[in-house]
PDB file of C-alpha atoms in Angstrom:
ATOM      1  CA  MET A   1      75.619 140.319 118.332  1.00  0.00           C
ATOM      2  CA  GLY A   2      73.947 143.266 115.817  1.00  0.00           C
ATOM      3  CA  ASP A   3      76.863 142.875 113.154  1.00  0.00           C
ATOM      4  CA  VAL A   4      77.101 139.458 113.455  1.00  0.00           C
ATOM      5  CA  LEU A   5      73.498 138.712 112.715  1.00  0.00           C
ATOM      6  CA  ALA A   6      73.060 140.877 110.142  1.00  0.00           C
ATOM      7  CA  THR A   7      76.293 139.613 108.618  1.00  0.00           C
ATOM      8  CA  ALA A   8      74.511 135.933 108.835  1.00  0.00           C
ATOM      9  CA  LEU A   9      71.250 137.161 107.138  1.00  0.00           C
ATOM     10  CA  ARG A  10      73.513 138.721 104.535  1.00  0.00           C
ATOM     11  CA  HIS A  11      75.042 135.544 104.062  1.00  0.00           C
ATOM     12  CA  ALA A  12      71.736 133.771 104.073  1.00  0.00           C
ATOM     13  CA  ALA A  13      70.461 136.195 101.396  1.00  0.00           C
ATOM     14  CA  VAL A  14      72.848 134.729  98.728  1.00  0.00           C
ATOM     15  CA  GLY A  15      72.476 131.572  99.669  1.00  0.00           C
ATOM     16  CA  HIS A  16      74.890 130.609 102.270  1.00  0.00           C
ATOM     17  CA  GLN A  17      74.192 128.368 104.927  1.00  0.00           C
ATOM     18  CA  VAL A  18      75.719 129.797 108.368  1.00  0.00           C
ATOM     19  CA  PHE A  19      75.660 129.141 112.336  1.00  0.00           C
ATOM     20  CA  PRO A  20      77.316 129.845 115.132  1.00  0.00           C
ATOM     21  CA  LEU A  21      80.574 128.368 117.209  1.00  0.00           C
ATOM     22  CA  ALA A  22      81.376 129.341 120.390  1.00  0.00           C
ATOM     23  CA  SER A  23      84.471 132.143 121.117  1.00  0.00           C
ATOM     24  CA  SER A  24      86.796 129.100 120.901  1.00  0.00           C
ATOM     25  CA  LYS A  25      86.437 128.520 117.042  1.00  0.00           C
ATOM     26  CA  ARG A  26      84.854 124.962 117.555  1.00  0.00           C
ATOM     27  CA  PRO A  27      80.649 123.809 116.917  1.00  0.00           C
ATOM     28  CA  VAL A  28      78.805 124.018 120.371  1.00  0.00           C
ATOM     29  CA  ALA A  29      78.804 120.355 122.086  1.00  0.00           C
ATOM     30  CA  ASN A  30      76.278 118.223 121.173  1.00  0.00           C
ATOM     31  CA  CYS A  31      73.523 117.654 124.199  1.00  0.00           C
ATOM     32  CA  ASP A  32      73.276 113.756 125.732  1.00  0.00           C
ATOM     33  CA  ARG A  33      70.648 112.012 123.373  1.00  0.00           C
ATOM     34  CA  CYS A  34      72.795 114.413 119.892  1.00  0.00           C
ATOM     35  CA  ARG A  35      76.274 112.378 121.184  1.00  0.00           C
ATOM     36  CA  ASP A  36      74.569 108.688 119.980  1.00  0.00           C
ATOM     37  CA  ALA A  37      76.298 107.312 116.601  1.00  0.00           C
ATOM     38  CA  ASP A  38      73.344 106.096 115.362  1.00  0.00           C
ATOM     39  CA  HIS A  39      71.548 109.604 115.918  1.00  0.00           C
ATOM     40  CA  ASP A  40      69.752 111.096 112.426  1.00  0.00           C
ATOM     41  CA  ARG A  41      71.909 114.408 112.257  1.00  0.00           C
ATOM     42  CA  GLN A  42      69.386 115.677 109.232  1.00  0.00           C
ATOM     43  CA  ALA A  43      66.441 114.892 110.806  1.00  0.00           C
ATOM     44  CA  CYS A  44      67.323 116.314 114.965  1.00  0.00           C
ATOM     45  CA  PRO A  45      64.971 119.041 115.995  1.00  0.00           C
ATOM     46  CA  CYS A  46      67.978 120.730 118.081  1.00  0.00           C
ATOM     47  CA  LEU A  47      68.598 124.035 117.689  1.00  0.00           C
ATOM     48  CA  LEU A  48      72.402 123.768 118.039  1.00  0.00           C
ATOM     49  CA  CYS A  49      73.941 120.323 117.764  1.00  0.00           C
ATOM     50  CA  HIS A  50      75.595 118.445 114.971  1.00  0.00           C
ATOM     51  CA  GLY A  51      78.208 121.394 114.291  1.00  0.00           C
ATOM     52  CA  LEU A  52      77.976 122.548 110.571  1.00  0.00           C
ATOM     53  CA  TYR A  53      74.558 120.208 110.174  1.00  0.00           C
ATOM     54  CA  ALA A  54      72.983 122.593 112.341  1.00  0.00           C
ATOM     55  CA  ALA A  55      73.786 125.558 109.270  1.00  0.00           C
ATOM     56  CA  THR A  56      71.123 127.168 107.946  1.00  0.00           C
ATOM     57  CA  GLY A  57      69.468 129.690 105.785  1.00  0.00           C
ATOM     58  CA  ASP A  58      66.125 130.619 108.000  1.00  0.00           C
ATOM     59  CA  PRO A  59      66.069 133.809 109.231  1.00  0.00           C
ATOM     60  CA  GLU A  60      64.460 132.806 112.243  1.00  0.00           C
ATOM     61  CA  ARG A  61      66.254 129.936 113.225  1.00  0.00           C
ATOM     62  CA  ILE A  62      69.717 132.175 112.431  1.00  0.00           C
ATOM     63  CA  ALA A  63      68.494 134.620 114.877  1.00  0.00           C
ATOM     64  CA  ALA A  64      67.147 132.079 117.739  1.00  0.00           C
ATOM     65  CA  MET A  65      70.920 130.530 117.034  1.00  0.00           C
ATOM     66  CA  LEU A  66      73.040 133.426 117.321  1.00  0.00           C
ATOM     67  CA  ALA A  67      71.224 134.464 120.453  1.00  0.00           C
ATOM     68  CA  ALA A  68      71.731 131.090 122.477  1.00  0.00           C
ATOM     69  CA  VAL A  69      75.365 131.309 121.770  1.00  0.00           C
ATOM     70  CA  PRO A  70      77.610 133.885 124.294  1.00  0.00           C
ATOM     71  CA  ARG A  71      79.692 135.918 122.396  1.00  0.00           C
ATOM     72  CA  PRO A  72      79.079 133.861 118.749  1.00  0.00           C
ATOM     73  CA  LEU A  73      81.985 133.433 116.016  1.00  0.00           C
ATOM     74  CA  LEU A  74      80.023 132.836 112.724  1.00  0.00           C
ATOM     75  CA  ALA A  75      80.498 130.193 110.300  1.00  0.00           C
ATOM     76  CA  VAL A  76      79.699 129.291 106.818  1.00  0.00           C
ATOM     77  CA  ARG A  77      78.949 125.492 105.946  1.00  0.00           C
ATOM     78  CA  THR A  78      81.505 125.232 102.878  1.00  0.00           C
ATOM     79  CA  GLY A  79      80.982 122.648  99.557  1.00  0.00           C
ATOM     80  CA  GLN A  80      77.392 121.998  97.828  1.00  0.00           C
ATOM     81  CA  PRO A  81      75.093 123.502 100.647  1.00  0.00           C
ATOM     82  CA  SER A  82      76.343 127.299 100.146  1.00  0.00           C
ATOM     83  CA  GLY A  83      78.164 126.344  96.725  1.00  0.00           C
ATOM     84  CA  VAL A  84      81.712 127.862  98.399  1.00  0.00           C
ATOM     85  CA  VAL A  85      84.562 126.229  98.658  1.00  0.00           C
ATOM     86  CA  VAL A  86      87.137 127.998 100.464  1.00  0.00           C
ATOM     87  CA  ILE A  87      91.278 128.066 100.222  1.00  0.00           C
ATOM     88  CA  ASP A  88      92.747 128.812 103.877  1.00  0.00           C
ATOM     89  CA  ILE A  89      96.326 129.807 103.513  1.00  0.00           C
ATOM     90  CA  ASP A  90      98.338 129.964 106.833  1.00  0.00           C
ATOM     91  CA  PRO A  91     101.595 131.561 106.760  1.00  0.00           C
ATOM     92  CA  GLY A  92     102.466 130.654 110.575  1.00  0.00           C
ATOM     93  CA  ASN A  93     102.399 127.117 108.857  1.00  0.00           C
ATOM     94  CA  GLY A  94     104.288 127.221 105.424  1.00  0.00           C
ATOM     95  CA  GLY A  95     101.256 128.525 103.345  1.00  0.00           C
ATOM     96  CA  ASP A  96     102.404 130.801 100.860  1.00  0.00           C
ATOM     97  CA  LEU A  97      99.947 132.506  98.331  1.00  0.00           C
ATOM     98  CA  ALA A  98     102.809 133.360  95.747  1.00  0.00           C
ATOM     99  CA  ALA A  99     103.763 130.123  95.347  1.00  0.00           C
ATOM    100  CA  LEU A 100     100.403 129.135  94.869  1.00  0.00           C
ATOM    101  CA  ILE A 101      99.991 132.205  92.328  1.00  0.00           C
ATOM    102  CA  ARG A 102     102.895 130.862  90.417  1.00  0.00           C
ATOM    103  CA  ARG A 103     101.365 127.109  90.257  1.00  0.00           C
ATOM    104  CA  GLY A 104      97.493 128.860  88.685  1.00  0.00           C
ATOM    105  CA  LEU A 105      95.768 127.449  91.850  1.00  0.00           C
ATOM    106  CA  ALA A 106      95.668 130.769  93.448  1.00  0.00           C
ATOM    107  CA  PRO A 107      93.356 132.692  90.579  1.00  0.00           C
ATOM    108  CA  PRO A 108      92.158 136.540  91.938  1.00  0.00           C
ATOM    109  CA  THR A 109      88.628 136.040  94.089  1.00  0.00           C
ATOM    110  CA  ALA A 110      87.143 137.235  97.105  1.00  0.00           C
ATOM    111  CA  HIS A 111      88.785 137.167 100.247  1.00  0.00           C
ATOM    112  CA  VAL A 112      89.321 137.666 103.513  1.00  0.00           C
ATOM    113  CA  VAL A 113      92.100 138.549 105.716  1.00  0.00           C
ATOM    114  CA  THR A 114      91.810 136.096 108.599  1.00  0.00           C
ATOM    115  CA  GLY A 115      92.356 136.781 112.462  1.00  0.00           C
ATOM    116  CA  SER A 116      96.124 134.979 112.543  1.00  0.00           C
ATOM    117  CA  GLY A 117      97.125 136.791 109.452  1.00  0.00           C
ATOM    118  CA  GLY A 118      96.383 134.533 106.871  1.00  0.00           C
ATOM    119  CA  TRP A 119      93.616 134.970 103.821  1.00  0.00           C
ATOM    120  CA  HIS A 120      90.786 132.615 102.995  1.00  0.00           C
ATOM    121  CA  LEU A 121      89.961 132.884  98.926  1.00  0.00           C
ATOM    122  CA  TRP A 122      86.819 131.622  98.152  1.00  0.00           C
ATOM    123  CA  TYR A 123      85.540 130.274  94.933  1.00  0.00           C
ATOM    124  CA  ARG A 124      82.321 128.708  93.788  1.00  0.00           C
ATOM    125  CA  TRP A 125      81.700 125.350  94.402  1.00  0.00           C
ATOM    126  CA  PRO A 126      82.717 123.378  90.974  1.00  0.00           C
ATOM    127  CA  GLY A 127      79.090 121.392  90.933  1.00  0.00           C
ATOM    128  CA  ARG A 128      81.073 117.738  91.723  1.00  0.00           C
ATOM    129  CA  LEU A 129      83.260 116.878  95.291  1.00  0.00           C
ATOM    130  CA  VAL A 130      85.772 119.095  96.975  1.00  0.00           C
ATOM    131  CA  PRO A 131      86.743 117.234  99.866  1.00  0.00           C
ATOM    132  CA  CYS A 132      88.182 119.010 102.906  1.00  0.00           C
ATOM    133  CA  SER A 133      91.888 118.276 103.451  1.00  0.00           C
ATOM    134  CA  ALA A 134      95.010 119.920 105.240  1.00  0.00           C
ATOM    135  CA  SER A 135      98.304 120.389 103.561  1.00  0.00           C
ATOM    136  CA  ARG A 136      97.664 118.358 100.329  1.00  0.00           C
ATOM    137  CA  ILE A 137      97.836 120.876  98.090  1.00  0.00           C
ATOM    138  CA  ALA A 138     100.727 122.619  99.860  1.00  0.00           C
ATOM    139  CA  PRO A 139     102.177 123.089 103.129  1.00  0.00           C
ATOM    140  CA  GLY A 140      99.843 125.261 105.442  1.00  0.00           C
ATOM    141  CA  VAL A 141      97.178 125.750 103.004  1.00  0.00           C
ATOM    142  CA  ASP A 142      93.766 123.421 104.122  1.00  0.00           C
ATOM    143  CA  VAL A 143      90.848 123.976 102.159  1.00  0.00           C
ATOM    144  CA  ARG A 144      87.106 124.025 103.287  1.00  0.00           C
ATOM    145  CA  GLY A 145      84.999 122.234 101.221  1.00  0.00           C
ATOM    146  CA  ASP A 146      81.996 119.507 101.478  1.00  0.00           C
ATOM    147  CA  GLY A 147      82.023 118.169 104.842  1.00  0.00           C
ATOM    148  CA  GLY A 148      83.376 121.922 105.943  1.00  0.00           C
ATOM    149  CA  TYR A 149      83.217 125.170 107.296  1.00  0.00           C
ATOM    150  CA  VAL A 150      84.779 127.775 108.143  1.00  0.00           C
ATOM    151  CA  VAL A 151      84.832 131.463 110.104  1.00  0.00           C
ATOM    152  CA  VAL A 152      83.441 134.450 108.635  1.00  0.00           C
ATOM    153  CA  PRO A 153      83.930 138.038 109.534  1.00  0.00           C
ATOM    154  CA  PRO A 154      83.555 140.199 111.615  1.00  0.00           C
ATOM    155  CA  SER A 155      84.379 136.804 114.020  1.00  0.00           C
ATOM    156  CA  ALA A 156      87.734 137.722 116.158  1.00  0.00           C
ATOM    157  CA  HIS A 157      90.516 135.036 116.295  1.00  0.00           C
ATOM    158  CA  PRO A 158      90.276 133.439 120.017  1.00  0.00           C
ATOM    159  CA  ARG A 159      93.702 133.564 120.409  1.00  0.00           C
ATOM    160  CA  THR A 160      94.840 136.990 118.347  1.00  0.00           C
ATOM    161  CA  GLY A 161      91.932 138.807 119.450  1.00  0.00           C
ATOM    162  CA  ARG A 162      92.074 140.376 115.610  1.00  0.00           C
ATOM    163  CA  ARG A 163      88.817 140.046 113.023  1.00  0.00           C
ATOM    164  CA  TYR A 164      88.680 138.318 109.804  1.00  0.00           C
ATOM    165  CA  VAL A 165      88.263 141.267 107.259  1.00  0.00           C
ATOM    166  CA  TRP A 166      86.931 140.775 103.796  1.00  0.00           C
ATOM    167  CA  ALA A 167      89.882 142.668 101.557  1.00  0.00           C
ATOM    168  CA  ASP A 168      88.941 143.901  98.226  1.00  0.00           C
ATOM    169  CA  ARG A 169      85.401 144.071  98.338  1.00  0.00           C
ATOM    170  CA  PRO A 170      83.077 144.577  96.384  1.00  0.00           C
ATOM    171  CA  ARG A 171      85.606 141.585  94.589  1.00  0.00           C
ATOM    172  CA  GLU A 172      83.143 138.919  92.899  1.00  0.00           C
ATOM    173  CA  VAL A 173      83.829 135.203  94.219  1.00  0.00           C
ATOM    174  CA  VAL A 174      85.110 133.290  91.030  1.00  0.00           C
ATOM    175  CA  GLU A 175      84.306 130.258  89.611  1.00  0.00           C
ATOM    176  CA  MET A 176      87.163 127.543  90.947  1.00  0.00           C
ATOM    177  CA  PRO A 177      89.411 126.593  88.376  1.00  0.00           C
ATOM    178  CA  SER A 178      89.733 123.260  87.028  1.00  0.00           C
ATOM    179  CA  ALA A 179      93.454 122.870  87.908  1.00  0.00           C
ATOM    180  CA  LEU A 180      92.930 123.387  91.988  1.00  0.00           C
ATOM    181  CA  ALA A 181      89.537 121.048  91.782  1.00  0.00           C
ATOM    182  CA  GLU A 182      91.772 118.311  90.777  1.00  0.00           C
ATOM    183  CA  ALA A 183      94.705 119.706  93.047  1.00  0.00           C
ATOM    184  CA  CYS A 184      92.219 118.723  96.491  1.00  0.00           C
ATOM    185  CA  LEU A 185      91.287 115.267  95.900  1.00  0.00           C
ATOM    186  CA  PRO A 186      93.214 112.942  97.185  1.00  0.00           C
ATOM    187  CA  PRO A 187      95.362 110.414  95.420  1.00  0.00           C
ATOM    188  CA  SER A 188      93.088 107.472  97.032  1.00  0.00           C
ATOM    189  CA  LEU A 189      90.202 109.098  94.587  1.00  0.00           C
ATOM    190  CA  SER A 190      92.215 107.983  91.179  1.00  0.00           C
ATOM    191  CA  VAL A 191      91.650 109.162  87.325  1.00  0.00           C
ATOM    192  CA  GLN A 192      89.659 105.847  86.830  1.00  0.00           C
ATOM    193  CA  THR A 193      87.433 106.729  89.145  1.00  0.00           C
ATOM    194  CA  ARG A 194      87.079 110.308  89.242  1.00  0.00           C
ATOM    195  CA  GLY A 195      83.687 109.415  86.787  1.00  0.00           C
ATOM    196  CA  GLU A 196      81.278 107.206  86.509  1.00  0.00           C
ATOM    197  CA  PRO A 197      80.244 105.787  89.373  1.00  0.00           C
ATOM    198  CA  VAL A 198      82.830 102.729  89.067  1.00  0.00           C
ATOM    199  CA  ARG A 199      81.820  98.963  89.606  1.00  0.00           C
ATOM    200  CA  PRO A 200      84.305  97.031  90.441  1.00  0.00           C
ATOM    201  CA  ALA A 201      85.016  93.341  89.058  1.00  0.00           C
ATOM    202  CA  THR A 202      83.178  90.431  91.041  1.00  0.00           C
ATOM    203  CA  ALA A 203      83.664  87.018  91.293  1.00  0.00           C
ATOM    204  CA  SER A 204      81.061  83.909  92.149  1.00  0.00           C
ATOM    205  CA  ALA A 205      81.627  82.805  95.608  1.00  0.00           C
ATOM    206  CA  GLU A 206      79.535  80.554  97.942  1.00  0.00           C
ATOM    207  CA  GLY A 207      76.579  81.861  99.744  1.00  0.00           C
ATOM    208  CA  ILE A 208      76.388  85.299  97.037  1.00  0.00           C
ATOM    209  CA  SER A 209      74.396  84.097  94.088  1.00  0.00           C
ATOM    210  CA  TYR A 210      74.574  87.453  92.427  1.00  0.00           C
ATOM    211  CA  PRO A 211      78.058  89.758  93.584  1.00  0.00           C
ATOM    212  CA  ASP A 212      77.667  92.423  91.119  1.00  0.00           C
ATOM    213  CA  ARG A 213      73.963  93.235  92.206  1.00  0.00           C
ATOM    214  CA  LEU A 214      75.151  93.005  96.176  1.00  0.00           C
ATOM    215  CA  LEU A 215      77.602  95.519  95.506  1.00  0.00           C
ATOM    216  CA  ALA A 216      75.468  97.758  93.442  1.00  0.00           C
ATOM    217  CA  ALA A 217      73.156  97.885  96.312  1.00  0.00           C
ATOM    218  CA  HIS A 218      75.477  98.792  98.648  1.00  0.00           C
ATOM    219  CA  LEU A 219      76.708 101.514  97.074  1.00  0.00           C
ATOM    220  CA  ASP A 220      73.624 102.639  95.652  1.00  0.00           C
ATOM    221  CA  ALA A 221      72.485 102.927  99.305  1.00  0.00           C
ATOM    222  CA  VAL A 222      74.711 105.037 100.295  1.00  0.00           C
ATOM    223  CA  ALA A 223      74.109 107.169  97.417  1.00  0.00           C
ATOM    224  CA  ARG A 224      70.695 107.709  98.834  1.00  0.00           C
ATOM    225  CA  ALA A 225      71.168 107.736 102.102  1.00  0.00           C
ATOM    226  CA  PRO A 226      69.426 111.455 103.527  1.00  0.00           C
ATOM    227  CA  GLU A 227      72.198 113.773 105.030  1.00  0.00           C
ATOM    228  CA  GLY A 228      73.137 113.125 108.463  1.00  0.00           C
ATOM    229  CA  ARG A 229      72.540 108.969 107.934  1.00  0.00           C
ATOM    230  CA  ARG A 230      75.285 108.458 105.430  1.00  0.00           C
ATOM    231  CA  ARG A 231      78.135 107.786 107.431  1.00  0.00           C
ATOM    232  CA  VAL A 232      76.516 105.210 108.972  1.00  0.00           C
ATOM    233  CA  THR A 233      74.962 103.972 105.854  1.00  0.00           C
ATOM    234  CA  LEU A 234      78.495 104.045 104.438  1.00  0.00           C
ATOM    235  CA  TYR A 235      79.970 101.725 107.766  1.00  0.00           C
ATOM    236  CA  GLY A 236      76.783  99.482 107.416  1.00  0.00           C
ATOM    237  CA  ALA A 237      77.918  99.094 103.442  1.00  0.00           C
ATOM    238  CA  ALA A 238      81.602  98.870 104.070  1.00  0.00           C
ATOM    239  CA  ARG A 239      80.871  95.325 106.309  1.00  0.00           C
ATOM    240  CA  GLY A 240      78.860  94.520 103.669  1.00  0.00           C
ATOM    241  CA  ALA A 241      81.687  94.611 101.071  1.00  0.00           C
ATOM    242  CA  ALA A 242      83.759  93.261 103.675  1.00  0.00           C
ATOM    243  CA  ARG A 243      82.168  89.972 104.138  1.00  0.00           C
ATOM    244  CA  MET A 244      82.369  89.628 100.207  1.00  0.00           C
ATOM    245  CA  VAL A 245      85.687  90.436 100.496  1.00  0.00           C
ATOM    246  CA  ALA A 246      85.585  87.223 102.966  1.00  0.00           C
ATOM    247  CA  ALA A 247      83.871  84.981 100.545  1.00  0.00           C
ATOM    248  CA  GLY A 248      86.743  86.081  98.065  1.00  0.00           C
ATOM    249  CA  ALA A 249      83.836  87.711  95.978  1.00  0.00           C
ATOM    250  CA  ILE A 250      85.761  90.933  95.240  1.00  0.00           C
ATOM    251  CA  THR A 251      89.301  91.989  96.270  1.00  0.00           C
ATOM    252  CA  SER A 252      90.158  94.198  99.235  1.00  0.00           C
ATOM    253  CA  GLY A 253      91.321  97.249  96.928  1.00  0.00           C
ATOM    254  CA  ALA A 254      88.330  96.999  94.540  1.00  0.00           C
ATOM    255  CA  ALA A 255      85.849  97.303  97.215  1.00  0.00           C
ATOM    256  CA  VAL A 256      87.611 100.096  99.283  1.00  0.00           C
ATOM    257  CA  ALA A 257      88.204 101.929  95.828  1.00  0.00           C
ATOM    258  CA  ALA A 258      84.743 101.525  95.166  1.00  0.00           C
ATOM    259  CA  LEU A 259      83.325 102.617  98.781  1.00  0.00           C
ATOM    260  CA  THR A 260      85.445 105.514  98.666  1.00  0.00           C
ATOM    261  CA  ARG A 261      84.227 106.742  96.202  1.00  0.00           C
ATOM    262  CA  ALA A 262      80.737 106.616  96.920  1.00  0.00           C
ATOM    263  CA  GLY A 263      81.687 108.310 100.360  1.00  0.00           C
ATOM    264  CA  TYR A 264      83.257 111.450  98.770  1.00  0.00           C
ATOM    265  CA  ASP A 265      80.375 111.447  95.785  1.00  0.00           C
ATOM    266  CA  ALA A 266      77.825 111.042  99.467  1.00  0.00           C
ATOM    267  CA  GLY A 267      79.933 114.603 100.578  1.00  0.00           C
ATOM    268  CA  GLN A 268      81.736 112.591 103.686  1.00  0.00           C
ATOM    269  CA  SER A 269      85.092 113.798 104.156  1.00  0.00           C
ATOM    270  CA  GLU A 270      88.287 112.228 103.536  1.00  0.00           C
ATOM    271  CA  ARG A 271      88.588 111.480 107.506  1.00  0.00           C
ATOM    272  CA  ASP A 272      85.169 110.168 107.920  1.00  0.00           C
ATOM    273  CA  THR A 273      85.390 107.914 104.636  1.00  0.00           C
ATOM    274  CA  ARG A 274      88.440 106.427 105.856  1.00  0.00           C
ATOM    275  CA  ARG A 275      86.984 106.079 109.478  1.00  0.00           C
ATOM    276  CA  ALA A 276      83.832 104.538 108.293  1.00  0.00           C
ATOM    277  CA  ILE A 277      85.523 101.937 105.834  1.00  0.00           C
ATOM    278  CA  SER A 278      88.242 100.918 108.216  1.00  0.00           C
ATOM    279  CA  GLY A 279      85.515 100.539 111.130  1.00  0.00           C
ATOM    280  CA  GLY A 280      82.962  98.383 108.575  1.00  0.00           C
ATOM    281  CA  PHE A 281      86.117  96.075 107.699  1.00  0.00           C
ATOM    282  CA  GLU A 282      87.447  95.962 111.567  1.00  0.00           C
ATOM    283  CA  ALA A 283      83.656  95.046 112.768  1.00  0.00           C
ATOM    284  CA  GLU A 284      84.040  92.167 109.878  1.00  0.00           C
ATOM    285  CA  GLY A 285      87.336  90.853 111.037  1.00  0.00           C
ATOM    286  CA  VAL A 286      88.758  91.477 107.598  1.00  0.00           C
ATOM    287  CA  THR A 287      91.811  93.529 106.806  1.00  0.00           C
ATOM    288  CA  TRP A 288      92.127  96.259 103.735  1.00  0.00           C
TER     289      TRP A 288
END
């Protein structure tokens, strides 16, 4: 416990947000109240609920969290909150570090040898969205970016019992190369949507006087939503956009592209973004 706390405080001192995991590598389960989908994760006073949303840099809160979890593993929230992105290479699932190096996607940086015999390559967050993903870059290579977290030393792997250890310390965490950041983006985030926020073409429709303003209001609501309310706000925006599709004010493809960009820009994972959009469209009886 002493080693884990000391390590957690060192991470906090350099700006990382940390939280404990159960011995299974999973976040601690939410309490009954916090299982409500509409619950405000950002304002929630619970110490351990909401997984990575409980991550903090406050020393007193960190100590209380670790004391409340038996045999905790330590995790760092990735992406913008901690300013890091971690590339998780698992040889057991086909991950090939040498192949990434040949592609210019793995410049030397601080890295961890994982408890399962793989590697965690740490890079500085590049100042723009890096969504979490599994095997998008290459088989057996996962990205821990915005909306994710990573297990850190001295945690022990629950299956092998081996500890995660830093290699080549004190090597610094280097800037994430642009080629790697681009490779992390999903195909649905096309070149046209990677720049300024997109306002797709709209058309006049019965019952909608200013469709362009209405769509902008939906997208801006997602951008302004506080952390902890972004997923439910994106769901609401998707319902509004679906109604516009049904009225003929915008095509479903254009609406989904704009909503997808809004979700990613708000730090939502690809999975959460797709679920929010599909849920909103389904609730309105609109296909996409």
